[in-house]
Coordinates of C-alpha atoms and ligand atoms in Angstrom, one line a residue:
Chain A
X1 CA -7.1 -61.7 106.3
X2 CA -7.7 -64.0 109.2
X3 CA -9.7 -62.9 112.2
X4 CA -6.6 -63.0 114.4
X5 CA -4.4 -60.8 112.3
X6 CA -7.2 -58.2 111.9
X7 CA -7.7 -58.1 115.6
X8 CA -4.0 -57.6 116.4
X9 CA -3.7 -54.9 113.7
X10 CA -6.5 -53.1 115.4
X11 CA -4.9 -53.4 118.8
X12 CA -1.5 -52.3 117.4
X13 CA -3.1 -49.1 116.1
X14 CA -4.8 -48.5 119.5
X15 CA -1.5 -49.1 121.3
X16 CA 0.3 -46.7 118.9
X17 CA -2.3 -44.0 119.6
X18 CA -2.0 -44.3 123.4
X19 CA 1.8 -44.7 123.2
X20 CA 2.2 -41.5 121.2
X21 CA 0.2 -39.5 123.7
X22 CA 2.2 -40.9 126.6
X23 CA 5.4 -40.2 124.6
X24 CA 4.7 -36.6 124.1
X25 CA 4.2 -36.2 127.9
X26 CA 7.1 -38.5 128.9
X27 CA 9.5 -36.3 126.9
X28 CA 8.8 -33.3 129.2
X29 CA 9.5 -35.4 132.3
X30 CA 12.7 -36.7 130.9
X31 CA 14.0 -33.4 129.5
X32 CA 13.5 -31.6 132.8
X33 CA 15.0 -34.4 134.7
X34 CA 17.9 -34.4 132.3
X35 CA 18.8 -30.8 132.9
X36 CA 17.8 -30.2 136.5
X37 CA 17.8 -33.8 137.9
X38 CA 14.4 -33.1 139.2
X39 CA 11.0 -34.8 138.7
X40 CA 8.5 -32.2 137.6
X41 CA 5.5 -33.7 139.2
X42 CA 3.3 -30.8 137.9
X43 CA 3.9 -31.9 134.3
X44 CA 0.8 -34.2 134.1
X45 CA -1.2 -31.2 135.1
X46 CA 0.3 -29.1 132.4
X47 CA -1.0 -31.7 130.0
X48 CA -4.5 -31.2 131.6
X49 CA -4.2 -27.4 131.3
X50 CA -3.3 -28.0 127.7
X51 CA -6.6 -29.9 127.2
X52 CA -8.4 -27.0 128.7
X53 CA -6.6 -24.5 126.5
X54 CA -7.7 -26.7 123.6
X55 CA -11.3 -26.4 124.9
X56 CA -11.1 -22.6 125.2
X57 CA -9.6 -22.2 121.7
X58 CA -12.1 -24.5 120.1
X59 CA -15.2 -23.4 121.9
X60 CA -14.8 -19.8 122.9
X61 CA -12.6 -18.7 120.0
X62 CA -14.2 -21.2 117.6
X63 CA -10.9 -22.0 116.0
X64 CA -10.3 -24.9 113.7
X65 CA -7.8 -27.7 114.5
X66 CA -4.5 -26.3 113.4
X67 CA -4.7 -22.9 115.2
X68 CA -6.2 -24.6 118.2
X69 CA -3.2 -27.0 118.4
X70 CA -0.7 -24.2 117.9
X71 CA -2.4 -21.9 120.5
X72 CA -2.6 -24.8 123.0
X73 CA 1.1 -25.6 122.6
X74 CA 2.0 -22.0 123.0
X75 CA -0.3 -21.6 126.1
X76 CA 1.1 -24.7 127.7
X77 CA 4.7 -23.6 126.9
X78 CA 4.1 -20.3 128.7
X79 CA 2.6 -22.1 131.7
X80 CA 5.7 -24.3 131.8
X81 CA 8.1 -21.4 131.6
X82 CA 6.2 -19.5 134.3
X83 CA 6.2 -22.6 136.6
X84 CA 10.0 -22.9 136.2
X85 CA 10.6 -19.2 136.8
X86 CA 8.3 -18.7 139.7
X87 CA 8.4 -22.0 141.5
X88 CA 11.6 -23.9 140.6
X89 CA 14.2 -21.4 139.9
X90 CA 14.3 -20.0 143.4
X91 CA 15.0 -23.6 144.6
X92 CA 17.6 -24.5 142.0
X93 CA 20.3 -24.8 144.7
X94 CA 18.0 -26.2 147.4
X95 CA 17.8 -29.9 148.2
X96 CA 16.1 -31.8 145.4
X97 CA 13.4 -33.0 147.7
X98 CA 12.2 -29.4 148.2
X99 CA 11.9 -28.9 144.5
X100 CA 9.9 -32.1 144.2
X101 CA 7.5 -31.1 147.0
X102 CA 7.1 -27.7 145.2
X103 CA 6.3 -29.5 142.0
X104 CA 3.6 -31.6 143.7
X105 CA 2.3 -28.3 145.1
X106 CA 2.2 -26.6 141.7
X107 CA 0.3 -29.7 140.4
X108 CA -2.3 -29.4 143.1
X109 CA -2.5 -25.7 142.5
X110 CA -3.1 -26.2 138.7
X111 CA -5.8 -28.9 139.4
X112 CA -7.7 -26.7 141.9
X113 CA -7.3 -23.5 139.9
X114 CA -8.8 -25.3 136.9
X115 CA -11.5 -26.8 139.1
X116 CA -12.5 -23.4 140.4
X117 CA -12.9 -22.1 136.8
X118 CA -14.4 -25.3 135.5
X119 CA -16.3 -27.2 138.2
X120 CA -17.9 -29.6 135.7
X121 CA -16.3 -31.8 133.0
X122 CA -16.1 -30.2 129.6
X123 CA -16.6 -31.5 126.1
X124 CA -14.1 -30.9 123.4
X125 CA -15.9 -30.5 120.1
X126 CA -15.0 -32.7 117.2
X127 CA -12.4 -30.5 115.5
X128 CA -11.6 -33.1 112.9
X129 CA -14.1 -35.0 110.8
X130 CA -13.5 -38.5 111.8
X131 CA -13.7 -40.7 108.8
X132 CA -13.4 -44.4 109.4
X133 CA -12.2 -46.7 106.7
X134 CA -12.8 -50.4 106.8
X135 CA -9.8 -52.2 105.4
X136 CA -10.3 -55.9 105.3
X137 CA -12.0 -55.9 108.7
X138 CA -9.7 -53.4 110.4
X139 CA -11.5 -50.2 111.0
X140 CA -9.0 -47.4 110.7
X141 CA -10.1 -44.0 112.0
X142 CA -8.6 -40.9 110.4
X143 CA -8.3 -39.3 113.9
X144 CA -6.2 -42.2 115.1
X145 CA -3.9 -41.9 112.1
X146 CA -3.6 -38.1 112.6
X147 CA -2.8 -38.4 116.3
X148 CA -0.1 -41.0 115.6
X149 CA 1.5 -39.2 112.7
X150 CA 1.4 -35.8 114.3
X151 CA 3.0 -37.2 117.5
X152 CA 5.7 -39.0 115.6
X153 CA 6.3 -35.8 113.6
X154 CA 6.8 -33.8 116.8
X155 CA 9.1 -36.4 118.2
X156 CA 11.2 -36.3 115.1
X157 CA 11.5 -32.5 115.3
X158 CA 12.4 -32.8 119.0
X159 CA 15.0 -35.4 118.3
X160 CA 16.5 -33.2 115.6
X161 CA 16.6 -30.2 117.9
X162 CA 18.2 -32.1 120.8
X163 CA 20.8 -34.0 118.8
X164 CA 21.6 -31.6 115.9
X165 CA 21.2 -28.0 116.9
X166 CA 23.2 -25.7 119.2
X167 CA 20.3 -25.4 121.6
X168 CA 20.2 -29.2 121.8
X169 CA 24.0 -29.3 122.4
X170 CA 23.5 -26.8 125.2
X171 CA 20.7 -28.8 126.7
X172 CA 22.8 -31.9 126.7
X173 CA 25.8 -30.0 128.2
X174 CA 23.6 -28.8 131.0
X175 CA 22.4 -32.3 131.6
X176 CA 26.0 -33.4 132.1
X177 CA 27.0 -30.6 134.5
X178 CA 25.7 -27.1 134.5
X179 CA 28.5 -25.5 136.5
X180 CA 30.7 -24.6 133.5
X181 CA 28.0 -24.1 130.9
X182 CA 28.2 -20.3 131.2
X183 CA 31.9 -20.4 130.5
X184 CA 30.9 -21.6 127.0
X185 CA 29.0 -18.3 126.6
X186 CA 25.7 -20.2 126.9
X187 CA 22.9 -18.4 128.7
X188 CA 22.0 -21.1 131.3
X189 CA 18.6 -19.7 132.3
X190 CA 17.5 -19.2 128.8
X191 CA 18.2 -22.8 127.9
X192 CA 16.4 -24.0 131.0
X193 CA 13.4 -21.9 130.0
X194 CA 13.5 -23.2 126.5
X195 CA 13.6 -26.8 127.8
X196 CA 10.5 -26.2 130.0
X197 CA 8.8 -24.4 127.0
X198 CA 9.4 -27.4 124.7
X199 CA 8.4 -30.0 127.3
X200 CA 5.2 -28.1 128.3
X201 CA 4.4 -27.4 124.6
X202 CA 4.6 -31.1 123.8
X203 CA 2.3 -31.8 126.8
X204 CA -0.1 -29.2 125.4
X205 CA -0.1 -31.0 122.1
X206 CA -0.8 -34.2 123.9
X207 CA -3.6 -32.5 125.8
X208 CA -5.2 -31.5 122.4
X209 CA -4.8 -35.0 121.0
X210 CA -6.1 -36.7 124.1
X211 CA -9.1 -34.3 124.1
X212 CA -9.9 -35.3 120.5
X213 CA -9.6 -39.0 121.2
X214 CA -11.4 -38.9 124.6
X215 CA -13.4 -35.7 124.4
X216 CA -14.6 -35.4 128.1
X217 CA -12.0 -33.5 130.1
X218 CA -11.8 -32.6 133.8
X219 CA -9.2 -31.1 136.1
X220 CA -8.0 -34.4 137.4
X221 CA -7.4 -36.0 134.0
X222 CA -3.6 -35.3 134.2
X223 CA -3.0 -37.3 137.3
X224 CA -3.2 -40.9 136.0
X225 CA -2.0 -40.0 132.5
X226 CA 0.9 -38.1 134.1
X227 CA 1.9 -41.0 136.2
X228 CA 1.9 -43.3 133.2
X229 CA 4.0 -40.9 131.2
X230 CA 6.4 -40.5 134.1
X231 CA 6.7 -44.3 134.3
X232 CA 7.3 -44.5 130.6
X233 CA 10.2 -42.1 131.0
X234 CA 11.6 -44.2 133.8
X235 CA 11.2 -47.4 131.9
X236 CA 13.0 -45.9 128.9
X237 CA 15.7 -44.5 131.1
X238 CA 14.9 -41.1 132.7
X239 CA 16.9 -38.3 131.1
X240 CA 17.1 -40.1 127.8
X241 CA 14.9 -38.7 125.0
X242 CA 14.8 -41.7 122.8
X243 CA 14.2 -43.9 125.9
X244 CA 11.1 -41.9 126.8
X245 CA 9.6 -42.5 123.4
X246 CA 10.4 -46.2 123.6
X247 CA 9.1 -46.5 127.1
X248 CA 5.8 -44.8 126.2
X249 CA 5.2 -47.1 123.3
X250 CA 6.0 -50.1 125.5
X251 CA 3.5 -48.9 128.1
X252 CA 0.8 -48.1 125.5
X253 CA 1.4 -51.6 124.0
X254 CA 1.3 -53.4 127.4
X255 CA -1.9 -51.6 128.4
X256 CA -3.8 -52.4 125.2
X257 CA -2.6 -56.0 125.3
X258 CA -3.5 -56.5 128.9
X259 CA -7.0 -55.1 128.2
X260 CA -7.2 -57.6 125.3
X261 CA -6.6 -60.6 127.6
X262 CA -8.0 -59.6 131.0
X263 CA -11.0 -57.9 132.3
X264 CA -10.6 -54.1 131.9
X265 CA -10.3 -53.5 135.6
X266 CA -7.0 -55.6 135.5
X267 CA -5.4 -53.2 133.1
X268 CA -3.4 -50.9 135.3
X269 CA -2.6 -53.5 137.9
X270 CA -1.1 -55.9 135.4
X271 CA 0.6 -53.2 133.3
X272 CA 2.3 -51.6 136.3
X273 CA 3.4 -55.0 137.6
X274 CA 5.1 -55.7 134.3
X275 CA 6.8 -52.3 134.3
X276 CA 8.1 -52.8 137.9
X277 CA 9.6 -56.1 136.8
X278 CA 11.2 -54.4 133.9
X279 CA 12.7 -51.8 136.3
X280 CA 14.1 -54.6 138.5
X281 CA 15.8 -56.1 135.5
X282 CA 17.1 -52.8 134.1
X283 CA 17.2 -50.3 137.0
X284 CA 18.4 -47.5 134.8
X285 CA 15.7 -48.1 132.2
X286 CA 16.0 -49.4 128.7
X287 CA 18.4 -46.8 127.3
X288 CA 19.5 -45.2 130.6
X289 CA 23.0 -45.5 131.8
X290 CA 24.5 -44.4 135.1
X291 CA 26.1 -41.3 133.6
X292 CA 27.4 -41.6 130.1
X293 CA 24.3 -40.6 128.2
X294 CA 21.6 -38.3 129.7
X295 CA 19.0 -36.3 127.8
Chain B
X1 CA 57.7 -3.9 132.1
X2 CA 55.9 -3.2 135.4
X3 CA 52.3 -2.2 135.9
X4 CA 53.1 1.2 137.3
X5 CA 54.9 2.2 134.1
X6 CA 52.2 1.0 131.8
X7 CA 49.7 3.4 130.2
X8 CA 46.0 3.0 130.9
X9 CA 45.4 1.7 127.4
X10 CA 47.8 -1.2 128.0
X11 CA 45.9 -2.5 130.9
X12 CA 43.6 -5.4 129.8
X13 CA 42.4 -6.6 133.2
X14 CA 42.4 -4.8 136.5
X15 CA 41.4 -6.5 139.7
X16 CA 41.0 -4.3 142.7
X17 CA 40.4 -5.3 146.4
X18 CA 38.8 -8.5 145.4
X19 CA 37.0 -10.3 148.2
X20 CA 35.2 -13.6 148.0
X21 CA 33.2 -15.4 150.6
X22 CA 32.1 -19.0 150.9
X23 CA 29.3 -19.5 153.5
X24 CA 30.4 -16.4 155.4
X25 CA 34.0 -17.5 155.4
X26 CA 36.3 -15.1 153.6
X27 CA 38.6 -16.8 151.0
X28 CA 40.1 -13.7 149.4
X29 CA 41.0 -10.7 151.5
X30 CA 41.2 -7.8 149.0
X31 CA 43.4 -9.0 146.2
X32 CA 44.6 -6.5 143.6
X33 CA 46.6 -7.1 140.4
X34 CA 46.7 -6.1 136.8
X35 CA 47.3 -7.9 133.5
X36 CA 48.6 -5.9 130.5
X37 CA 47.8 -6.6 126.9
X38 CA 49.9 -9.3 125.5
X39 CA 51.4 -10.5 128.8
X40 CA 51.5 -13.9 130.4
X41 CA 50.8 -13.3 134.1
X42 CA 50.9 -16.2 136.5
X43 CA 49.3 -16.6 139.9
X44 CA 51.1 -19.1 142.0
X45 CA 50.1 -20.3 145.5
X46 CA 49.5 -23.4 147.6
X47 CA 46.3 -25.4 147.7
X48 CA 43.5 -23.4 149.1
X49 CA 45.3 -20.0 148.6
X50 CA 42.4 -18.7 146.5
X51 CA 43.6 -19.0 142.9
X52 CA 40.5 -20.7 141.5
X53 CA 38.3 -18.3 143.4
X54 CA 40.0 -15.3 141.7
X55 CA 39.3 -16.8 138.2
X56 CA 35.8 -17.7 139.1
X57 CA 35.1 -14.1 140.2
X58 CA 36.6 -12.7 137.1
X59 CA 34.4 -14.9 134.9
X60 CA 31.3 -14.0 136.8
X61 CA 30.7 -17.5 138.2
X62 CA 30.5 -16.1 141.8
X63 CA 29.6 -12.8 143.5
X64 CA 32.5 -10.7 144.9
X65 CA 33.4 -7.5 146.6
X66 CA 35.8 -5.1 145.0
X67 CA 36.1 -4.6 141.2
X68 CA 37.1 -6.3 138.1
X69 CA 37.6 -4.2 135.0
X70 CA 38.2 -5.7 131.6
X71 CA 39.3 -3.4 128.8
X72 CA 37.9 -0.5 130.6
X73 CA 34.5 -2.1 131.4
X74 CA 33.4 -3.2 134.8
X75 CA 32.4 -6.9 134.8
X76 CA 30.7 -6.7 138.2
X77 CA 27.0 -6.9 137.1
X78 CA 27.6 -8.8 133.9
X79 CA 26.5 -12.4 133.7
X80 CA 29.0 -15.1 133.1
X81 CA 27.9 -16.0 129.5
X82 CA 28.1 -12.3 128.5
X83 CA 31.6 -12.1 129.9
X84 CA 32.6 -14.8 127.4
X85 CA 31.2 -12.7 124.7
X86 CA 33.2 -9.7 125.8
X87 CA 36.4 -11.6 125.2
X88 CA 37.4 -13.7 128.2
X89 CA 37.9 -17.4 127.8
X90 CA 38.3 -19.6 130.9
X91 CA 39.7 -23.1 131.0
X92 CA 38.4 -24.2 134.4
X93 CA 40.0 -26.3 137.1
X94 CA 39.4 -29.9 136.2
X95 CA 38.8 -29.0 132.6
X96 CA 35.0 -29.0 132.6
X97 CA 34.6 -31.2 129.6
X98 CA 31.1 -32.3 128.8
X99 CA 31.5 -36.1 128.8
X100 CA 28.2 -36.7 126.9
X101 CA 29.1 -34.5 124.0
X102 CA 31.5 -35.3 121.2
X103 CA 34.8 -33.5 120.8
X104 CA 33.2 -31.6 117.9
X105 CA 30.1 -30.7 119.9
X106 CA 32.3 -29.5 122.9
X107 CA 34.1 -27.2 120.5
X108 CA 31.0 -26.0 118.8
X109 CA 29.3 -25.1 122.1
X110 CA 32.1 -22.6 122.8
X111 CA 31.2 -20.6 119.7
X112 CA 27.8 -19.7 121.2
X113 CA 28.6 -16.0 121.7
X114 CA 30.4 -15.4 118.5
X115 CA 29.0 -13.0 115.9
X116 CA 31.6 -13.8 113.2
X117 CA 30.1 -17.2 112.4
X118 CA 31.8 -17.2 109.0
X119 CA 35.3 -17.4 110.7
X120 CA 34.4 -20.4 112.9
X121 CA 35.5 -22.9 110.3
X122 CA 39.0 -21.4 110.2
X123 CA 39.2 -21.7 114.0
X124 CA 38.4 -25.4 113.9
X125 CA 41.3 -25.8 111.5
X126 CA 43.5 -23.8 113.9
X127 CA 42.5 -25.9 116.9
X128 CA 43.1 -29.1 115.0
X129 CA 46.4 -27.9 113.7
X130 CA 47.5 -27.3 117.3
X131 CA 46.0 -30.5 118.6
X132 CA 45.9 -33.1 115.7
X133 CA 44.8 -35.7 118.3
X134 CA 41.5 -33.8 118.6
X135 CA 40.9 -34.1 114.9
X136 CA 41.3 -37.9 115.0
X137 CA 38.8 -38.0 117.9
X138 CA 36.3 -35.5 116.6
X139 CA 33.4 -37.8 116.9
X140 CA 34.4 -39.5 120.2
X141 CA 32.6 -38.6 123.4
X142 CA 34.4 -36.2 125.7
X143 CA 34.1 -38.5 128.6
X144 CA 36.1 -41.2 126.8
X145 CA 39.1 -39.0 126.2
X146 CA 42.3 -39.4 128.2
X147 CA 43.1 -36.7 130.8
X148 CA 45.7 -35.2 128.4
X149 CA 43.3 -35.2 125.5
X150 CA 40.6 -33.6 127.7
X151 CA 43.0 -30.8 128.6
X152 CA 43.7 -30.3 124.9
X153 CA 40.0 -30.1 124.3
X154 CA 39.5 -27.6 127.1
X155 CA 42.2 -25.3 125.6
X156 CA 40.7 -25.9 122.2
X157 CA 37.3 -24.8 123.4
X158 CA 38.8 -21.6 124.8
X159 CA 40.3 -20.9 121.4
X160 CA 37.0 -21.5 119.7
X161 CA 35.4 -18.7 121.9
X162 CA 38.1 -16.4 120.6
X163 CA 38.8 -14.7 123.9
X164 CA 41.4 -11.9 123.9
X165 CA 42.2 -12.9 127.5
X166 CA 42.7 -16.6 128.4
X167 CA 42.3 -17.7 132.0
X168 CA 43.9 -21.0 132.6
X169 CA 43.4 -22.9 135.9
X170 CA 46.1 -25.4 136.4
X171 CA 46.4 -26.7 132.9
X172 CA 49.2 -29.0 133.8
X173 CA 47.4 -30.8 136.6
X174 CA 47.6 -34.6 136.3
X175 CA 49.5 -34.6 133.0
X176 CA 52.7 -36.6 132.2
X177 CA 55.9 -34.5 132.1
X178 CA 55.9 -34.6 128.3
X179 CA 52.3 -33.4 128.0
X180 CA 53.0 -30.7 130.6
X181 CA 55.8 -29.5 128.3
X182 CA 53.5 -29.6 125.3
X183 CA 50.7 -27.6 127.1
X184 CA 53.2 -24.9 128.2
X185 CA 54.5 -24.7 124.7
X186 CA 51.0 -24.3 123.3
X187 CA 50.2 -21.6 125.9
X188 CA 53.3 -19.7 124.8
X189 CA 52.2 -20.1 121.1
X190 CA 48.7 -18.8 121.8
X191 CA 50.2 -15.9 123.7
X192 CA 52.5 -15.1 120.8
X193 CA 49.6 -15.0 118.4
X194 CA 48.2 -12.1 120.4
X195 CA 46.1 -13.6 123.3
X196 CA 46.8 -12.3 126.8
X197 CA 47.1 -15.1 129.4
X198 CA 46.4 -15.3 133.1
X199 CA 47.8 -18.6 134.2
X200 CA 47.1 -20.2 137.6
X201 CA 49.6 -22.9 138.4
X202 CA 51.1 -25.1 141.1
X203 CA 53.9 -26.0 138.8
X204 CA 55.5 -22.8 139.8
X205 CA 58.8 -23.5 138.1
X206 CA 57.4 -23.9 134.6
X207 CA 54.8 -21.1 135.0
X208 CA 57.4 -18.6 136.2
X209 CA 59.7 -19.5 133.2
X210 CA 57.1 -18.5 130.7
X211 CA 55.5 -15.6 132.6
X212 CA 56.1 -11.9 132.0
X213 CA 55.0 -11.2 135.5
X214 CA 53.9 -13.2 138.5
X215 CA 52.0 -12.8 141.7
X216 CA 52.3 -15.1 144.8
X217 CA 49.0 -15.7 146.6
X218 CA 49.0 -16.9 150.2
X219 CA 45.7 -17.6 152.0
X220 CA 43.8 -15.0 150.2
X221 CA 46.5 -12.3 150.0
X222 CA 49.1 -11.4 147.4
X223 CA 52.4 -11.5 149.2
X224 CA 54.9 -11.1 146.4
X225 CA 55.0 -9.9 142.9
X226 CA 57.6 -9.3 140.2
X227 CA 58.7 -10.5 136.8
X228 CA 58.8 -14.2 136.3
X229 CA 62.6 -14.2 136.4
X230 CA 62.7 -12.2 139.6
X231 CA 60.4 -14.6 141.4
X232 CA 62.3 -17.6 140.1
X233 CA 65.4 -16.2 141.9
X234 CA 63.6 -15.1 145.0
X235 CA 64.7 -17.2 148.0
X236 CA 61.2 -17.1 149.6
X237 CA 59.7 -18.5 146.4
X238 CA 62.4 -21.0 146.0
X239 CA 61.8 -22.4 149.5
X240 CA 58.0 -22.4 149.4
X241 CA 57.2 -23.3 145.7
X242 CA 60.3 -24.6 143.9
X243 CA 61.2 -27.3 146.4
X244 CA 64.1 -25.4 148.1
Ligands
ATP1 N1 32.5 -24.2 147.2 C1 33.2 -23.8 148.3 N2 32.6 -23.9 149.5 C2 33.3 -23.5 150.7 N3 34.6 -23.2 150.6 C3 35.3 -23.1 149.5 C4 34.6 -23.5 148.2 N4 35.5 -23.3 147.2 C5 36.6 -22.9 147.8 N5 36.5 -22.8 149.1 C6 37.6 -22.4 150.0 O1 38.1 -21.2 149.6 C7 39.6 -21.2 149.7 C8 40.2 -20.9 148.4 O2 39.9 -22.0 147.5 P1 40.3 -22.0 146.0 O3 39.7 -23.2 145.3 O4 40.2 -20.7 145.4 O5 41.9 -22.3 146.1 P2 43.0 -22.7 145.1 O6 44.1 -21.8 145.3 O7 42.4 -22.7 143.7 O8 43.4 -24.1 145.6 P3 43.9 -25.4 144.7 O9 45.3 -25.1 144.3 O10 43.8 -26.5 145.6 O11 43.0 -25.5 143.5 C9 39.9 -22.6 150.3 O12 40.1 -22.4 151.7 C10 38.7 -23.4 150.0 O13 38.5 -24.3 151.1
MG2 MG1 42.2 -24.2 142.4

């Protein structure tokens, strides 16, 4: 293989890894927006809390990878449901801006609560043996493959749930108009809780995978990653699940490619400029439409 | 048959002293009426009289004063989705179709509370037999249906939830005369197959003709009641609701 192809294969793998982590988080933003038309700005911090749950499970409980992942997802899901019940539900009929301010507040609370408990950055142990294969010059790490495949697997499961199961039909009905959802016999509050649980659980999974790929974690790690996932959701068309995944892989790709061509300090500036241009061209995002298809 | 002559066991729905407020403004001033098993009861009244508010209160979509008792059970503290499970189906004003769901998904959603999952397939067949148009458009998004088709879908959904009491809020609104006739025929058929109907209508003429009994609602109060035929012949009704 030529040097060029090898180089690009390597970059594509990197982009896929970054994109899948963004995608898992972006799904939570887009699902909550879909059903409540609100941006859950605490969501990036739920991802951070997920990484800390991963740390607790791996270090204090000494659990191996799979139980750590499951426990992290469960813990994050509970945090997500609690946030909705305690902070957002009382504001469901308040102006959207109040809910958004509350979300920012919840995010700051989560960051500082974590900071109080963990003032110094933590190290996530290597839960998976990271084998690296050299294939014609491309070095493929097993960790990278696992992160990509696991994320894609979770996305397929989610896509199936949303588009093929009664719970998914109910979620999409709520995203259209929740007024008459109870008249179908559907428990509105339960479906909203399930949505938060799924979104937060996926963010927890992202926290684990991020922690494995970039093992030093701190209470502020969710801010920038959260913004990027949020932007992915908007680029894909906020409220649209498949859009969030596409947007995340575009963002992952753009970031890696920019880093390949420019000094590393240019990465976010060039990437965000490109994304803003994309939004100008497609204001509703790639798959978003004014009303016909949300969530 | 009048309510006073009916036995307790015949009463399916009993509404007593119903009061509803919007932002402190009272919209219903103590409304009372009954619906007996197997009847078609119609509520007629002008815009803003409070018809929709009555149905919303019964279904648990809004808080109220007074009482609503369905088949002997008070609905007051029961949440809306459970009320569906108890046997009340509500076709809301404006139809409430989920435009981003297919026809099939709209119908499927309405079976959420049903325990008899095995009989659901037969009910799809029933709905598609009543409205063959819905079968053709099964995989089309609700939002792309015509107004008439959406009304069929709304009624179809109510059938899928297998309510024993069907609340209909202006099913004829915005339909062509032919479709209005069709919808009223379907309502009569559904009633004949054993479903009690509480019908809210502005099309008083047609509603009174299929109703066993009727109530007239004026600015939050019931001002007249009687059999459908009695009210059709009542000069006050004629003047106010049947165009003189
Ligand atoms: N969401 C609301 N907020 C404030 N007032 C309301 C609201 N909904 C209804 N009202 C008021 O309550 C009264 C009764 O309204 P309702 O919708 O029950 O009437 P209706 O008989 O169904 O009228 P229509 O035939 O026009 O549908 C009206 O005066 C209306 O303005
Ligand atoms: Mg009305």
